PDB file of C-alpha atoms in Angstrom:
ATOM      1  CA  UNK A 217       0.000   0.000   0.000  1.00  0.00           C
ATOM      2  CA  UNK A 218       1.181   3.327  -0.807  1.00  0.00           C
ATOM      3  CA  UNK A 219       1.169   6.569   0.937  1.00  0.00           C
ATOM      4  CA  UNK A 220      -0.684   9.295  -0.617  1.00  0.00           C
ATOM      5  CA  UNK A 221       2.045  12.313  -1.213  1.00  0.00           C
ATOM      6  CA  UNK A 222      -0.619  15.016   0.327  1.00  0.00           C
ATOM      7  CA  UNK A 223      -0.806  12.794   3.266  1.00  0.00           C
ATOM      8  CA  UNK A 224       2.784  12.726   3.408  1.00  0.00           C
ATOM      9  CA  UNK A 225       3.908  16.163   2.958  1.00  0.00           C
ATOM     10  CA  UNK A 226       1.750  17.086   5.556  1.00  0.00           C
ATOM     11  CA  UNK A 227       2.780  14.211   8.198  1.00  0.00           C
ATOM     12  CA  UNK A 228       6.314  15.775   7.226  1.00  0.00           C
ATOM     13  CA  UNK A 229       5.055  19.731   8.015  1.00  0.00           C
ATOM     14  CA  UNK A 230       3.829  18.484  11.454  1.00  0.00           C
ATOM     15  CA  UNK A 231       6.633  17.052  12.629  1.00  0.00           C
ATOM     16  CA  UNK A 232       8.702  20.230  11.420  1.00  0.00           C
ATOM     17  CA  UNK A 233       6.296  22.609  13.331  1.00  0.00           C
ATOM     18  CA  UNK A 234       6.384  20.035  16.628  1.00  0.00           C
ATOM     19  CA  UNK A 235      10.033  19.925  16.491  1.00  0.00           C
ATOM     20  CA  UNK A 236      10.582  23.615  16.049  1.00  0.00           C
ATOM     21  CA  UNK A 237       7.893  24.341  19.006  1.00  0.00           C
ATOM     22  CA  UNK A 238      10.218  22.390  21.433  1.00  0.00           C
ATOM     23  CA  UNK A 239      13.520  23.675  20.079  1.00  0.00           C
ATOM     24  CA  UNK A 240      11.900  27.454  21.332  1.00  0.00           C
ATOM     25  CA  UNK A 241      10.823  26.067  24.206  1.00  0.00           C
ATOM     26  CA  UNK A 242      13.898  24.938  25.429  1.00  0.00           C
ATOM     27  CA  UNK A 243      15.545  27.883  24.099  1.00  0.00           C
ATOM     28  CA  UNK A 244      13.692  30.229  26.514  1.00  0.00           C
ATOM     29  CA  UNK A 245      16.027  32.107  28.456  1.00  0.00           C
ATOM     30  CA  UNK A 246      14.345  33.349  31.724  1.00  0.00           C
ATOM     31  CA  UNK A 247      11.236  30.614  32.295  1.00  0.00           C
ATOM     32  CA  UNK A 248       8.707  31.644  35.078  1.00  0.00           C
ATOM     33  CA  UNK A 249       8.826  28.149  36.571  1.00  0.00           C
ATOM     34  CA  UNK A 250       8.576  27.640  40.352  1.00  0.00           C
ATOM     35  CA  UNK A 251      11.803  25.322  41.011  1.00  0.00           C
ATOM     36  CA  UNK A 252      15.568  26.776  40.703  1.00  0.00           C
ATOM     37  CA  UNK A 253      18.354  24.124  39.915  1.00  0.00           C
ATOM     38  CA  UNK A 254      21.191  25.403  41.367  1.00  0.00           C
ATOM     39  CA  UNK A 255      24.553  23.910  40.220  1.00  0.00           C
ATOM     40  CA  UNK A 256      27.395  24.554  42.904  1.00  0.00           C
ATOM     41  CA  UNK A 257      31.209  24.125  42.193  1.00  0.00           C
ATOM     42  CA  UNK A 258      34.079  24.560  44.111  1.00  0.00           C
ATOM     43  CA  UNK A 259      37.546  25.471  42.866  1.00  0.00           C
ATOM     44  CA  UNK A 260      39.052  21.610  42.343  1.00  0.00           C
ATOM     45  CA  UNK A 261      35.783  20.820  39.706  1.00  0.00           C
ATOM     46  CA  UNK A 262      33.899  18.943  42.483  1.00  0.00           C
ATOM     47  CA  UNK A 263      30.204  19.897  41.609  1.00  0.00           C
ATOM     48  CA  UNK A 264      26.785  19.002  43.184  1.00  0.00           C
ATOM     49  CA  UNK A 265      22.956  20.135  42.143  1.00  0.00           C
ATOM     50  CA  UNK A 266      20.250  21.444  44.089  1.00  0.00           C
ATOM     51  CA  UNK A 267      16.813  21.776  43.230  1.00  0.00           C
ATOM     52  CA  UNK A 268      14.774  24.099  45.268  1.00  0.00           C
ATOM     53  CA  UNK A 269      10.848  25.093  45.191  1.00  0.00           C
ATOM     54  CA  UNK A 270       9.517  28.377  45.555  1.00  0.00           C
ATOM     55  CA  UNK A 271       6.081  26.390  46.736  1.00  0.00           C
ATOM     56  CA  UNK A 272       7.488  24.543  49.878  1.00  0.00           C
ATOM     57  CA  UNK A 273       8.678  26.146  52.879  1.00  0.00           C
ATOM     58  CA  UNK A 274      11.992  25.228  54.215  1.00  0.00           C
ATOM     59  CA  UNK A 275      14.032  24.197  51.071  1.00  0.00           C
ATOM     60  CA  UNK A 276      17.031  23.499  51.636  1.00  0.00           C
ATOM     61  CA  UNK A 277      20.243  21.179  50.474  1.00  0.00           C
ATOM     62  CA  UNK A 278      23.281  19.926  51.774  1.00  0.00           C
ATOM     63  CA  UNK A 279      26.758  18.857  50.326  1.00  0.00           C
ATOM     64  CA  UNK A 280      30.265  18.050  51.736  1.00  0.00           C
ATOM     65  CA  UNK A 281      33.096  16.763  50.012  1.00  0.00           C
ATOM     66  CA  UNK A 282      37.543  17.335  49.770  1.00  0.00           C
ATOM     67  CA  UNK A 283      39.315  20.432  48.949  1.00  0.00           C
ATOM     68  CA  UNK A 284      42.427  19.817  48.464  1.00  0.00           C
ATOM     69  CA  UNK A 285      43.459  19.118  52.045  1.00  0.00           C
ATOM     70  CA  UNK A 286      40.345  20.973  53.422  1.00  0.00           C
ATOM     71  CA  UNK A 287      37.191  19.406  54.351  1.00  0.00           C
ATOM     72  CA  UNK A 288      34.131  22.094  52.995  1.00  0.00           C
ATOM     73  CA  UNK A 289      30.444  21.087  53.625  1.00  0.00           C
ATOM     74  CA  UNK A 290      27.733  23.808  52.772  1.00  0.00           C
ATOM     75  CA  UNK A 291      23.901  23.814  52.995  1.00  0.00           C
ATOM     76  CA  UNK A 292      21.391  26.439  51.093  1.00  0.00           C
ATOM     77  CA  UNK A 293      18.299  27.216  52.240  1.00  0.00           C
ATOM     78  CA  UNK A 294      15.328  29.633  50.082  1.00  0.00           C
ATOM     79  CA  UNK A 295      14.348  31.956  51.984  1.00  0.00           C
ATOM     80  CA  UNK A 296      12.130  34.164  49.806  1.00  0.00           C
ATOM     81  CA  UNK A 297      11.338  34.848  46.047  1.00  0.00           C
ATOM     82  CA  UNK A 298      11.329  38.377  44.234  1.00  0.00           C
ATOM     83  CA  UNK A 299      10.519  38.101  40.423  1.00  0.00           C
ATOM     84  CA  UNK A 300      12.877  36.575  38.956  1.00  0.00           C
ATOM     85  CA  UNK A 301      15.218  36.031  41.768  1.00  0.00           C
ATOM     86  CA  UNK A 302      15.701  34.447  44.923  1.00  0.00           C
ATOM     87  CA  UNK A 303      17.200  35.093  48.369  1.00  0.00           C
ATOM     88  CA  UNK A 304      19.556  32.171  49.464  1.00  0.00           C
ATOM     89  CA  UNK A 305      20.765  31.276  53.077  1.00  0.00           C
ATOM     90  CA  UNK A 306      24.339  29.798  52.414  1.00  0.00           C
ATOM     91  CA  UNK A 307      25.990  28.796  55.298  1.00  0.00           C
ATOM     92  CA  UNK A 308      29.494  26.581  54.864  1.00  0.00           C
ATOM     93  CA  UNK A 309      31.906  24.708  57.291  1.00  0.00           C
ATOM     94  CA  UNK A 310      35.511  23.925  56.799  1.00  0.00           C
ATOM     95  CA  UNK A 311      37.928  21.964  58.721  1.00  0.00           C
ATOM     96  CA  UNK A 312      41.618  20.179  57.607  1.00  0.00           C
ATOM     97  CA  UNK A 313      41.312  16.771  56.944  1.00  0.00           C
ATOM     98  CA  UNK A 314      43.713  15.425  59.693  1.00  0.00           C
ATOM     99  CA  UNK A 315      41.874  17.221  62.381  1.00  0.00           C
ATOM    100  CA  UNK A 316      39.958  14.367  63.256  1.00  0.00           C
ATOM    101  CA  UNK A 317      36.197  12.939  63.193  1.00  0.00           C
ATOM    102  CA  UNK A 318      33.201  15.737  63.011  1.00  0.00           C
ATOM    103  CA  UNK A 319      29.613  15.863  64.421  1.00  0.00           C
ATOM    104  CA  UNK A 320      28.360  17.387  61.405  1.00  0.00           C
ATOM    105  CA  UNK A 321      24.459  17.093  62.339  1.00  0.00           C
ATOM    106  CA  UNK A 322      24.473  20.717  64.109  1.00  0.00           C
ATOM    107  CA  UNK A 323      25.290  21.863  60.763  1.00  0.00           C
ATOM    108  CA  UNK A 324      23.057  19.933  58.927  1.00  0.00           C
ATOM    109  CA  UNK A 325      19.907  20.399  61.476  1.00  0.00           C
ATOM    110  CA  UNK A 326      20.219  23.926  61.703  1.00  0.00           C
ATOM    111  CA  UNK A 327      18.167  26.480  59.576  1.00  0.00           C
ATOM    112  CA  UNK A 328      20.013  29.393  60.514  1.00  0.00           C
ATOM    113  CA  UNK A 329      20.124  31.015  56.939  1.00  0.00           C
ATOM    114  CA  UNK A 330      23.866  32.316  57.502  1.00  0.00           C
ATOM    115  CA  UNK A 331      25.203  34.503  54.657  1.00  0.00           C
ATOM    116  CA  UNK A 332      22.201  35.936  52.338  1.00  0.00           C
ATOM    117  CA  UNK A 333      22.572  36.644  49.088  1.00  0.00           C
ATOM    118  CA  UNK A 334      19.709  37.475  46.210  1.00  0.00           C
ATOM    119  CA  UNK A 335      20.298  34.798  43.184  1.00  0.00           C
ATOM    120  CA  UNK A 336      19.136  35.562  39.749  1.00  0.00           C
ATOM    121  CA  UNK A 337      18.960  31.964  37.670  1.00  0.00           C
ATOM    122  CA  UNK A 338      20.564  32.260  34.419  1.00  0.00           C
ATOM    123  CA  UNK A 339      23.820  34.525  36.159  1.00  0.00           C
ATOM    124  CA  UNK A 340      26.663  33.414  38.175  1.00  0.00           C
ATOM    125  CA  UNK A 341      27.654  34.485  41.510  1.00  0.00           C
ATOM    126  CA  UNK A 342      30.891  33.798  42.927  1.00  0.00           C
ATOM    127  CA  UNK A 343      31.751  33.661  46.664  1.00  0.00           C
ATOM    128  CA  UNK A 344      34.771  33.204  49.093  1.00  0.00           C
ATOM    129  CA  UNK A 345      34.648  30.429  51.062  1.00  0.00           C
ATOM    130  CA  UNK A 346      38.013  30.537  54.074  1.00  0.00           C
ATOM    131  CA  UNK A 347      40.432  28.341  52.802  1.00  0.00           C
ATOM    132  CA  UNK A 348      38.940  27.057  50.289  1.00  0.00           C
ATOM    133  CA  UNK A 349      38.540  29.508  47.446  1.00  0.00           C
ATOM    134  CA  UNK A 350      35.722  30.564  45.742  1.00  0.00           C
ATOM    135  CA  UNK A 351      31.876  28.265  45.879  1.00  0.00           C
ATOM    136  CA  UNK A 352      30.346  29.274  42.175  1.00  0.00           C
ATOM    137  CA  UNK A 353      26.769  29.278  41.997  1.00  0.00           C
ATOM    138  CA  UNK A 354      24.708  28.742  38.923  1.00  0.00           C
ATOM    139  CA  UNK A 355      21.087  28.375  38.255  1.00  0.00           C
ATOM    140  CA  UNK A 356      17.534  27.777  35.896  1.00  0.00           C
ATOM    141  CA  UNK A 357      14.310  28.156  36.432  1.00  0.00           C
ATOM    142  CA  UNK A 358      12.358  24.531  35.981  1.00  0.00           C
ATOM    143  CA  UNK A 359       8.731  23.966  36.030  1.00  0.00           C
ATOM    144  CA  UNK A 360       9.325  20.706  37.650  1.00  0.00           C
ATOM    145  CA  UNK A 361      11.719  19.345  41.069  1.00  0.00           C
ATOM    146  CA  UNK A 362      14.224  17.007  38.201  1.00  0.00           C
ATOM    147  CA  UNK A 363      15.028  13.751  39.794  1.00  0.00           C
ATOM    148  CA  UNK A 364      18.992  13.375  40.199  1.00  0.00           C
ATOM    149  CA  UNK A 365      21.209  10.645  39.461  1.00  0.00           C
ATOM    150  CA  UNK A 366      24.143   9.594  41.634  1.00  0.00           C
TER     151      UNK A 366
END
């Protein structure tokens, strides 16, 4: 059986226009969704993401990993939303790695906000972190909390 070539010209034309409609939406740079993916890196590459909602109260996330010979943990809690940016609480702990075991569950209980900063997704913000270097922050607005992979 054969495929009319009206039929088929115009199955082709769809799948143009469907294509192109998802290449724009993808494209958009500032999208009003209600989740940030943050995307934090340290100086040595080490990376971790964080997905927070504007909807819930008491977002937060936690990491810890090496340094070079410095242990660095940090935690970011939302705090508020302004438009199209948010207010962070980023509060981080370092130690050297030969100083022994840690308790970190104070750290990682607490909702003290520490340093506050306003975030705008789609920019960078840099700061220092004591002996360390600098924690880079990076971010996009998602409609949806993505599920992570280890």
């Amino acid at each position: 059986m054969r495929i009319p070539r009206l039929a088929f010209a115009v199955l082709i034309a769809g799948i143009v226009v469907l294509a192109s409609a998802l290449v724009v939406n993808r494209a958009r740079a500032n999208n009003t969704g209600n989740v940030v993916l943050l995307s934090a890196e340290v100086p040595n590459g080490w990376r971790s993401d964080c997905p927070l909602s504007t909807l819930e109260k008491n977002q937060s996330c936690y990491a810890h990993g090496h340094v070079g010979s410095q242990f660095l943990a940090y935690k970011i809690r939302l705090l508020s939303r302004d438009g199209d940016r948010v207010l962070l609480g980023i509060r981080t702990l370092t130690f050297p790695l030969a100083s022994g075991s840690h308790n970190l569950s104070p750290f990682v209980n607490s909702n003290e906000p520490g340093r506050k900063v306003w975030f705008e997704p789609g920019k960078t913000l840099k700061f220092d972190v004591p002996r360390v270097g600098a924690l880079t922050l990076k971010g996009v607005w998602m409609d949806h909390v993505p599920i992570l992979g280890k």
